[in-house]
JSON list of C-alpha atoms in Angstrom, two decimals:
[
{"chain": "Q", "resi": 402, "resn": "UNK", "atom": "CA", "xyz": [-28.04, 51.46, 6.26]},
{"chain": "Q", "resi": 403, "resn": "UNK", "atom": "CA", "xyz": [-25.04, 49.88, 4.15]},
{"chain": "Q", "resi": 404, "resn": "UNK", "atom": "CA", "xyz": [-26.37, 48.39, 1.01]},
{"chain": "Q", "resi": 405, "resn": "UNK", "atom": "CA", "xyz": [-25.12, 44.70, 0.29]},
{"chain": "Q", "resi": 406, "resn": "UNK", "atom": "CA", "xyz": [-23.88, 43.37, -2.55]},
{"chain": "Q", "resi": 407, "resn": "UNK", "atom": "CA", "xyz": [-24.88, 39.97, -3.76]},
{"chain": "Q", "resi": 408, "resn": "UNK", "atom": "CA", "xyz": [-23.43, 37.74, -6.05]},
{"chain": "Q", "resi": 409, "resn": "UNK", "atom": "CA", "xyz": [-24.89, 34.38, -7.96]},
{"chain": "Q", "resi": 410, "resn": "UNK", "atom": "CA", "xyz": [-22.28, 32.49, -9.76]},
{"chain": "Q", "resi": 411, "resn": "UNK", "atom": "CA", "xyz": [-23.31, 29.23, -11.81]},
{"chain": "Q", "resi": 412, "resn": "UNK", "atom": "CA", "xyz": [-20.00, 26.80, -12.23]},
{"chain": "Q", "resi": 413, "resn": "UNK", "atom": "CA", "xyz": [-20.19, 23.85, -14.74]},
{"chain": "Q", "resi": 414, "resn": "UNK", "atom": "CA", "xyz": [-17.45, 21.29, -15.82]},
{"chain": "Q", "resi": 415, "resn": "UNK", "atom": "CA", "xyz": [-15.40, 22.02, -18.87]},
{"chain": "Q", "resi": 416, "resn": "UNK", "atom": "CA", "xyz": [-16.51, 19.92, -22.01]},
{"chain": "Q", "resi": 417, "resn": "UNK", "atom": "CA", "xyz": [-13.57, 17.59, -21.14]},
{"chain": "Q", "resi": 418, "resn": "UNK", "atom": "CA", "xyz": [-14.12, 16.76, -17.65]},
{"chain": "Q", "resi": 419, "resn": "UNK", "atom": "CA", "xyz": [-14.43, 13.22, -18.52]},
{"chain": "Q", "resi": 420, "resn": "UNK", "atom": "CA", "xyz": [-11.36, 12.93, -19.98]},
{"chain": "Q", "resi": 421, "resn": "UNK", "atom": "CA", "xyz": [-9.55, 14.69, -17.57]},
{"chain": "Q", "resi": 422, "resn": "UNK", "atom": "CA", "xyz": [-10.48, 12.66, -15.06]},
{"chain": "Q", "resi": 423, "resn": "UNK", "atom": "CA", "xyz": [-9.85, 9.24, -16.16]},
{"chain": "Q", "resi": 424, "resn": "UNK", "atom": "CA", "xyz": [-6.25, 10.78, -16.84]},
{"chain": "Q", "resi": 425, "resn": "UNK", "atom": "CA", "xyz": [-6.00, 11.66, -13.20]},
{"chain": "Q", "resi": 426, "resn": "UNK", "atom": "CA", "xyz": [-7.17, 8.62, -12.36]},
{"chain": "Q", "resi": 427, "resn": "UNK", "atom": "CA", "xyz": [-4.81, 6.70, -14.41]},
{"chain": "Q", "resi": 428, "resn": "UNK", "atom": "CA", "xyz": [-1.53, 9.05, -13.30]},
{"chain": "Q", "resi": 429, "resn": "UNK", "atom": "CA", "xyz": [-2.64, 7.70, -9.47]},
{"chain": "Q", "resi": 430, "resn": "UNK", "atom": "CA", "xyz": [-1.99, 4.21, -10.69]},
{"chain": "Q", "resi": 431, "resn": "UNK", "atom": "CA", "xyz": [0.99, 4.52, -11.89]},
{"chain": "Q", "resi": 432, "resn": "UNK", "atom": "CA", "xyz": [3.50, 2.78, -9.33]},
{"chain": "Q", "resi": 433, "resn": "UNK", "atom": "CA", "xyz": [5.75, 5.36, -6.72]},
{"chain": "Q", "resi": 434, "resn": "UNK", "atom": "CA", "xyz": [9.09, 4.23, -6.60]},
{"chain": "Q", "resi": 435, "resn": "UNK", "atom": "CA", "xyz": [11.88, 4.78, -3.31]},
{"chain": "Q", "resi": 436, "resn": "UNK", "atom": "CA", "xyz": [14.60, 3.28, -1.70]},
{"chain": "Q", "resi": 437, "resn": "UNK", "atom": "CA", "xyz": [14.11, 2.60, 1.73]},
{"chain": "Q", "resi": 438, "resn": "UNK", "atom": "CA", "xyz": [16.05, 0.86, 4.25]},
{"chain": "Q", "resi": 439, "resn": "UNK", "atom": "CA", "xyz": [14.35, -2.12, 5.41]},
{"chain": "Q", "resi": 440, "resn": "UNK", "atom": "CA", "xyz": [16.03, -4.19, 8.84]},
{"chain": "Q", "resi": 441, "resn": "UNK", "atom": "CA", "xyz": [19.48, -2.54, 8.18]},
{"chain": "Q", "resi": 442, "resn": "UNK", "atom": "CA", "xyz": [19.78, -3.29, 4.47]},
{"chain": "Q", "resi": 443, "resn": "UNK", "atom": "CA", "xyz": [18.30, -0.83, 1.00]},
{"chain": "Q", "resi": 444, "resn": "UNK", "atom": "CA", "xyz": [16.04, -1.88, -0.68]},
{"chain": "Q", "resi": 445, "resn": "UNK", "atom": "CA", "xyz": [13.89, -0.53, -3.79]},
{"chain": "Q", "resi": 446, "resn": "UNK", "atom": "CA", "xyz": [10.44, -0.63, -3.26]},
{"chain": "Q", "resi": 447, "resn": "UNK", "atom": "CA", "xyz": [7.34, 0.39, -5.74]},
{"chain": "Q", "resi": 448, "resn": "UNK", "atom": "CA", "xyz": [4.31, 1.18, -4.32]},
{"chain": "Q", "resi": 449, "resn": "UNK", "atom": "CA", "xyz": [0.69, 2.06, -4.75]},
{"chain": "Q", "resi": 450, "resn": "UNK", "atom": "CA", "xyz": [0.10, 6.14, -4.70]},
{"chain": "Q", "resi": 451, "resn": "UNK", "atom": "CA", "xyz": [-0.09, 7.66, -0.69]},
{"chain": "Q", "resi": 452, "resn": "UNK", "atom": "CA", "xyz": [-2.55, 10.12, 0.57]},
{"chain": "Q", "resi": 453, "resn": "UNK", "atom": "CA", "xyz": [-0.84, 9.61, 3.93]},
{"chain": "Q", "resi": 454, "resn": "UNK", "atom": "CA", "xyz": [2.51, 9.74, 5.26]},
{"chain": "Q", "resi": 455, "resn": "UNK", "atom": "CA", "xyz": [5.79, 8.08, 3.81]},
{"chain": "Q", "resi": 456, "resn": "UNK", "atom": "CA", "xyz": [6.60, 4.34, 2.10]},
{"chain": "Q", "resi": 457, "resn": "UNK", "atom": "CA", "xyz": [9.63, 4.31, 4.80]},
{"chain": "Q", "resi": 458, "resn": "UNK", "atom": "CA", "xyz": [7.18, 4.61, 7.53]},
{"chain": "Q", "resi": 459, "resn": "UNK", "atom": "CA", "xyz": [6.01, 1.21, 6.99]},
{"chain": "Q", "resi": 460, "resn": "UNK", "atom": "CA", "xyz": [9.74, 0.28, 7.90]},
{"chain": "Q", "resi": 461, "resn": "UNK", "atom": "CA", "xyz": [10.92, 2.44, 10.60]},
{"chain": "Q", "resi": 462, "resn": "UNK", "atom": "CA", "xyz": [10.01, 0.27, 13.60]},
{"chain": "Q", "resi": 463, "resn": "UNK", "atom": "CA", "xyz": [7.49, 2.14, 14.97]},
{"chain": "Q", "resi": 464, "resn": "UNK", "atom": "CA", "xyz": [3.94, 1.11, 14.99]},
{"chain": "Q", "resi": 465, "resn": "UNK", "atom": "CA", "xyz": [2.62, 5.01, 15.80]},
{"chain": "Q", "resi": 466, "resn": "UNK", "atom": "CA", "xyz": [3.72, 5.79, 12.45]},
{"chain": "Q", "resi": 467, "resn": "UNK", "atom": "CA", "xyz": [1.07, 5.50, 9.65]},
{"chain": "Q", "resi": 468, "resn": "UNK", "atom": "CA", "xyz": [0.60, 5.16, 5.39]},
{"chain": "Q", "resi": 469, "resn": "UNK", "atom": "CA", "xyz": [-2.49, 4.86, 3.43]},
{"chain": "Q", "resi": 470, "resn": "UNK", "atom": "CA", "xyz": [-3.07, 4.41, 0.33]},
{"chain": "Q", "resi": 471, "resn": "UNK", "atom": "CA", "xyz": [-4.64, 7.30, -1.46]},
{"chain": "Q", "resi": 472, "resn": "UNK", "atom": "CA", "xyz": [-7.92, 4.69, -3.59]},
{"chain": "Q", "resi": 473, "resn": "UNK", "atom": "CA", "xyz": [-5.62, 1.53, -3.96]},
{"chain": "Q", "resi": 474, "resn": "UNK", "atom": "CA", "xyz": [-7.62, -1.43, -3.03]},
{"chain": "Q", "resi": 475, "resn": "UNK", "atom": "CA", "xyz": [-5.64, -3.39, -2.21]},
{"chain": "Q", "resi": 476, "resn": "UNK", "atom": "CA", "xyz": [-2.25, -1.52, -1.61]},
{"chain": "Q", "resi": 477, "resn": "UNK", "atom": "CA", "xyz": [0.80, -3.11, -3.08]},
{"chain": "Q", "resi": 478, "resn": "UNK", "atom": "CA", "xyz": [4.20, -2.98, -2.41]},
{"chain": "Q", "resi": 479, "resn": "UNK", "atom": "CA", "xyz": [7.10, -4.16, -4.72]},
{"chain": "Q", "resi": 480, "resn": "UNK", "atom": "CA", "xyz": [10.33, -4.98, -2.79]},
{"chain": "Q", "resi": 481, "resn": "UNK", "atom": "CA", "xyz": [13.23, -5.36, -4.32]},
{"chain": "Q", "resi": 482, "resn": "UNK", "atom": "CA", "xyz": [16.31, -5.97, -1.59]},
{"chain": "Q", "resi": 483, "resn": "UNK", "atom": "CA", "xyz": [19.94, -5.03, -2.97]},
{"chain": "Q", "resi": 484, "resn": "UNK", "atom": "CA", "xyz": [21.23, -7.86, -1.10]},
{"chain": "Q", "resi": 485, "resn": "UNK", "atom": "CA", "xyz": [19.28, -11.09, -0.72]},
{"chain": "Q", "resi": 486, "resn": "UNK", "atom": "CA", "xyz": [17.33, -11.58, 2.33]},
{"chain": "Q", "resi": 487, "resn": "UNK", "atom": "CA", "xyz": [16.62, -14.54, 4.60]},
{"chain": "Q", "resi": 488, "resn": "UNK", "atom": "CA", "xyz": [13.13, -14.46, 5.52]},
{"chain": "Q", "resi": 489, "resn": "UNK", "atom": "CA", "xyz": [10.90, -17.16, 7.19]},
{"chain": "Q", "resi": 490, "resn": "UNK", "atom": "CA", "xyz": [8.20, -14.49, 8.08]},
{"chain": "Q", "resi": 491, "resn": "UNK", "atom": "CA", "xyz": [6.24, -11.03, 7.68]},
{"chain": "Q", "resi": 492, "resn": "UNK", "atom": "CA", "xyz": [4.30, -9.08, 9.72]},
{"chain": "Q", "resi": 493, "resn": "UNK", "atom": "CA", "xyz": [1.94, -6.46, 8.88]},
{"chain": "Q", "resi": 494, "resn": "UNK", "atom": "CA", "xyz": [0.31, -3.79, 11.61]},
{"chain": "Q", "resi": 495, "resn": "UNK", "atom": "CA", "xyz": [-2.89, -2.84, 9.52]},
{"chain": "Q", "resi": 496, "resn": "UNK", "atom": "CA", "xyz": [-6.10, -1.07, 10.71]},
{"chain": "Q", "resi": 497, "resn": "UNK", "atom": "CA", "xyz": [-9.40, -2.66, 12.30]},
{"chain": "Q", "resi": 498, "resn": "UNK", "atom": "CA", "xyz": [-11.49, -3.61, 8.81]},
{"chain": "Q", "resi": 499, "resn": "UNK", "atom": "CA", "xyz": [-11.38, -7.17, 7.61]},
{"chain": "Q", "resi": 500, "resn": "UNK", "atom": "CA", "xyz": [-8.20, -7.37, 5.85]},
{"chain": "Q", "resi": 501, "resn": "UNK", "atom": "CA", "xyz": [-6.30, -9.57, 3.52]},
{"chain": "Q", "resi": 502, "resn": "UNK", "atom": "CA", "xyz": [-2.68, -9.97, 3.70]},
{"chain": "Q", "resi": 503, "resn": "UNK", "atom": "CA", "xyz": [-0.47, -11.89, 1.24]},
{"chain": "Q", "resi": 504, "resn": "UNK", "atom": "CA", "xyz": [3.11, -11.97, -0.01]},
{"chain": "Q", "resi": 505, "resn": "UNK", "atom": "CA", "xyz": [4.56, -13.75, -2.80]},
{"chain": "Q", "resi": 506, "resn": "UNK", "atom": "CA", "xyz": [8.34, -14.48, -2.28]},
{"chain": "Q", "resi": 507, "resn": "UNK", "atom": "CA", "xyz": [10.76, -14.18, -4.95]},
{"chain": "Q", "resi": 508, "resn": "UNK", "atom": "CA", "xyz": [13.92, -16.70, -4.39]},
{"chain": "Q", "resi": 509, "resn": "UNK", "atom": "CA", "xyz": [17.63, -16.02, -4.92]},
{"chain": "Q", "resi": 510, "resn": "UNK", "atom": "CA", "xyz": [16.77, -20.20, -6.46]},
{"chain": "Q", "resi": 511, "resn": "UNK", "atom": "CA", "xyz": [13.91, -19.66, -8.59]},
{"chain": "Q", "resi": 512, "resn": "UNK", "atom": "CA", "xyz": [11.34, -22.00, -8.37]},
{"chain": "Q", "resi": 513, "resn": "UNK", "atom": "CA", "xyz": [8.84, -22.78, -11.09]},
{"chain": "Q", "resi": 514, "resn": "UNK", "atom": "CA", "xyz": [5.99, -20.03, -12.00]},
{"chain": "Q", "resi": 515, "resn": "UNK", "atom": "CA", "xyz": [3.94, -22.24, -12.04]},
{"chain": "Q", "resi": 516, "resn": "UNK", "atom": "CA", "xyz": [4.97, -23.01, -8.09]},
{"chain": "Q", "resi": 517, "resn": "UNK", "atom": "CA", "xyz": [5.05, -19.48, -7.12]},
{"chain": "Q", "resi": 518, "resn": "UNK", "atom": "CA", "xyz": [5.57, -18.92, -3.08]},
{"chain": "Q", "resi": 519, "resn": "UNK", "atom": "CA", "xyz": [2.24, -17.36, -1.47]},
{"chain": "Q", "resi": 520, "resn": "UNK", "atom": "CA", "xyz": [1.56, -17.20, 1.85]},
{"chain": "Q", "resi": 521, "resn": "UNK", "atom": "CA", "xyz": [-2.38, -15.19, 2.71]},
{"chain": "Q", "resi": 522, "resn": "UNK", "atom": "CA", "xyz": [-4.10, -14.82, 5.76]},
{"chain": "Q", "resi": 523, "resn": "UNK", "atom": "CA", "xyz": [-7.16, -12.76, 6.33]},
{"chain": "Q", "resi": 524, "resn": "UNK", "atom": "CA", "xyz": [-8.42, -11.37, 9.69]},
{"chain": "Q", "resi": 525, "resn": "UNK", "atom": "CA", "xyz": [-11.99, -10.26, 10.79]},
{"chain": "Q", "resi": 526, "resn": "UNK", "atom": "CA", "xyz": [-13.00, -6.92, 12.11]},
{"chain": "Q", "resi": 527, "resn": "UNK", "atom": "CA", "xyz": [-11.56, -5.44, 15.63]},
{"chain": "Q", "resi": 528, "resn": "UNK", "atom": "CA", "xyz": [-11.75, -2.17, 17.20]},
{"chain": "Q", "resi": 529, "resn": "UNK", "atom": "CA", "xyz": [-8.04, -1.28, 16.73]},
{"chain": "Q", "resi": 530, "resn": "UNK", "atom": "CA", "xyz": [-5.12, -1.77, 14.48]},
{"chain": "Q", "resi": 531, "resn": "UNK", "atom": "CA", "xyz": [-3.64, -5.02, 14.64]},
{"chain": "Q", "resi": 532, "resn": "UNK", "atom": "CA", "xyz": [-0.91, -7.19, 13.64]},
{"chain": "Q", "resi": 533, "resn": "UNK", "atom": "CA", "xyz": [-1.36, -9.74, 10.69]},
{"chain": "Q", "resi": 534, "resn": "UNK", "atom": "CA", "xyz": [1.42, -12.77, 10.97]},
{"chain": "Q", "resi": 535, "resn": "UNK", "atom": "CA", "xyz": [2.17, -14.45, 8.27]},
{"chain": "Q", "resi": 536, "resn": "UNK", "atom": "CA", "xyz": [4.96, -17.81, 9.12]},
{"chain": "Q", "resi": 537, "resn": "UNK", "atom": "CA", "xyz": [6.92, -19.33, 5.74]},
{"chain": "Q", "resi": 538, "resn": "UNK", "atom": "CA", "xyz": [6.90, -22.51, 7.03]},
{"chain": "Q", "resi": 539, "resn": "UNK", "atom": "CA", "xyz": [10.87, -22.32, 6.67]},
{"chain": "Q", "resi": 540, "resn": "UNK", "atom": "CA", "xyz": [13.68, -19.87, 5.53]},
{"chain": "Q", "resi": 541, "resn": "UNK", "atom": "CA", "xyz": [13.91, -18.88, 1.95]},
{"chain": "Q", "resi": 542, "resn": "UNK", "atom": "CA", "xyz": [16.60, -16.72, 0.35]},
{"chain": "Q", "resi": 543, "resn": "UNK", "atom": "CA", "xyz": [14.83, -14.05, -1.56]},
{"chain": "Q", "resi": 544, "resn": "UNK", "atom": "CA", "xyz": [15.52, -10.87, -3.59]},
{"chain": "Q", "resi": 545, "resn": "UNK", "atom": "CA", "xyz": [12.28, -9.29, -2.78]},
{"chain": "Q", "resi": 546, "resn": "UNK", "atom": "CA", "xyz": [9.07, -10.10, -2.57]},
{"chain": "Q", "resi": 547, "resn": "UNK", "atom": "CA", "xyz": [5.03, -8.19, -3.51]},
{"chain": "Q", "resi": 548, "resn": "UNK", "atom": "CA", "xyz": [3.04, -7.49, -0.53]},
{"chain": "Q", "resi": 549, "resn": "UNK", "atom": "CA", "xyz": [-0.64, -6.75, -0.97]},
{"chain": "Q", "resi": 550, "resn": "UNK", "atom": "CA", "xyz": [-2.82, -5.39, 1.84]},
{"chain": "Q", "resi": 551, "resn": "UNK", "atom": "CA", "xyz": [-6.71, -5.27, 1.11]},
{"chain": "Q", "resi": 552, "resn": "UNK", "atom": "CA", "xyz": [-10.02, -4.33, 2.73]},
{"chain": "Q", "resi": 553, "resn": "UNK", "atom": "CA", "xyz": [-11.58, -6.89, 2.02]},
{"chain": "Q", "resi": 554, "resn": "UNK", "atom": "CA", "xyz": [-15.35, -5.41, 2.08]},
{"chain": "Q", "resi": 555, "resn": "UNK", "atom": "CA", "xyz": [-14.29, -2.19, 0.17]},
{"chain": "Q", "resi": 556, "resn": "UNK", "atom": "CA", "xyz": [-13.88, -1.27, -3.64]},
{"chain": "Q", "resi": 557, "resn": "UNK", "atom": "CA", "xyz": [-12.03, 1.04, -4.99]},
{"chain": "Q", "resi": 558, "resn": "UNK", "atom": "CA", "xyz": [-11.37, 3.24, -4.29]},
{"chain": "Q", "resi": 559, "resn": "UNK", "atom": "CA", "xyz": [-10.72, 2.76, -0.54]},
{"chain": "Q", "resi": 560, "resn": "UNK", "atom": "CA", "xyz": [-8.00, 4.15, 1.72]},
{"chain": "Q", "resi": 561, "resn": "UNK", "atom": "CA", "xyz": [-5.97, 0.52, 2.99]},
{"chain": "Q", "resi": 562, "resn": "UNK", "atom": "CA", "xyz": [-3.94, 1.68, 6.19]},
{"chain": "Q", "resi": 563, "resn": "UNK", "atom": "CA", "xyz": [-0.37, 0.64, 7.10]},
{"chain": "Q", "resi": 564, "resn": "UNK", "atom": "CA", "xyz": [1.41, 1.05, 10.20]},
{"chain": "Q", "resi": 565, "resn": "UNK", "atom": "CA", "xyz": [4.44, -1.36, 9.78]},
{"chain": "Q", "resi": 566, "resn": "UNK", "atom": "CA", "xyz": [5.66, -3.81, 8.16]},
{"chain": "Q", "resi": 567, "resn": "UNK", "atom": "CA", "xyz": [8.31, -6.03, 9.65]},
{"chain": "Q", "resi": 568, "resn": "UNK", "atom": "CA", "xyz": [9.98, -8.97, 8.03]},
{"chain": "Q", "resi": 569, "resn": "UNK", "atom": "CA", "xyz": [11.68, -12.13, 10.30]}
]
């Protein structure tokens, strides 16, 4: 009979793991920057760290495609269009959790901080991905805007899933 060689090996953490990790941690929050094109024009968008797929994937028209944040709860995304846009609407194709949507605008016109433009809308729990619609009220000129999608039962971290977003 062949004799058989065993091995025990005992792992620990280095004295530092701590420290490392909170580094790590911090390096993941640190805002991703692209430029994508969104409806035909650039634009410059920063964005919370990805596990999954590509920020341009939330603009390329196609619902199939997917993004998730890596532990950003809620997942942000800073727009920033080269030309001004006219927008009097966003949609957002998210997953099946409860989710929050909102989007502050940011006018060509500035209007007063203390006014800013928000628009919100949170949705309940379905089976499949879904669109969240969010209406303006009216057409406003804007240079970009922040869009923040969040679970809204989960902490972070949490994976917040994206499938399009598409801006009328």
């Amino acid at each position: 009979m062949e004799s058989q060689d065993f091995y025990l090996v005992r792992l620990s953490y280095v004295d530092n793991i701590a420290e490392i990790i909170a580094r790590e941690q911090a390096a993941r929050r640190i805002p991703q920057e692209a430029d994508v094109v969104i409806g035909g024009q650039l634009a410059h968008v920063k964005y919370s760290f990805l596990d999954m797929g590509d920020i341009s994937m939330a603009f390329d028209g196609d619902v199939n495609t997917l993004m998730r944040s890596m532990e950003a709860n809620p997942l942000k995304l800073e727009i920033s269009f080269v030309k001004p846009q006219r927008l009097h609407g966003v949609t957002v194709q998210v997953g099946g959790t409860p989710t929050r949507v909102q989007v502050e605008l940011r006018p060509v016109q500035d209007t007063s901080a203390a006014n800013p433009l928000i628009f919100s809308q949170t949705v309940p729990a379905t089976p499949d991905p879904r669109p969240v619609v969010l209406d303006f009220g009216g057409e406003f000129e804007v240079s970009g805007i922040s869009l923040e999608v969040q679970n809204v039962l989960d902490s972070e971290p949490a994976h917040v899933h994206v499938w399009e977003v598409t801006f009328k």
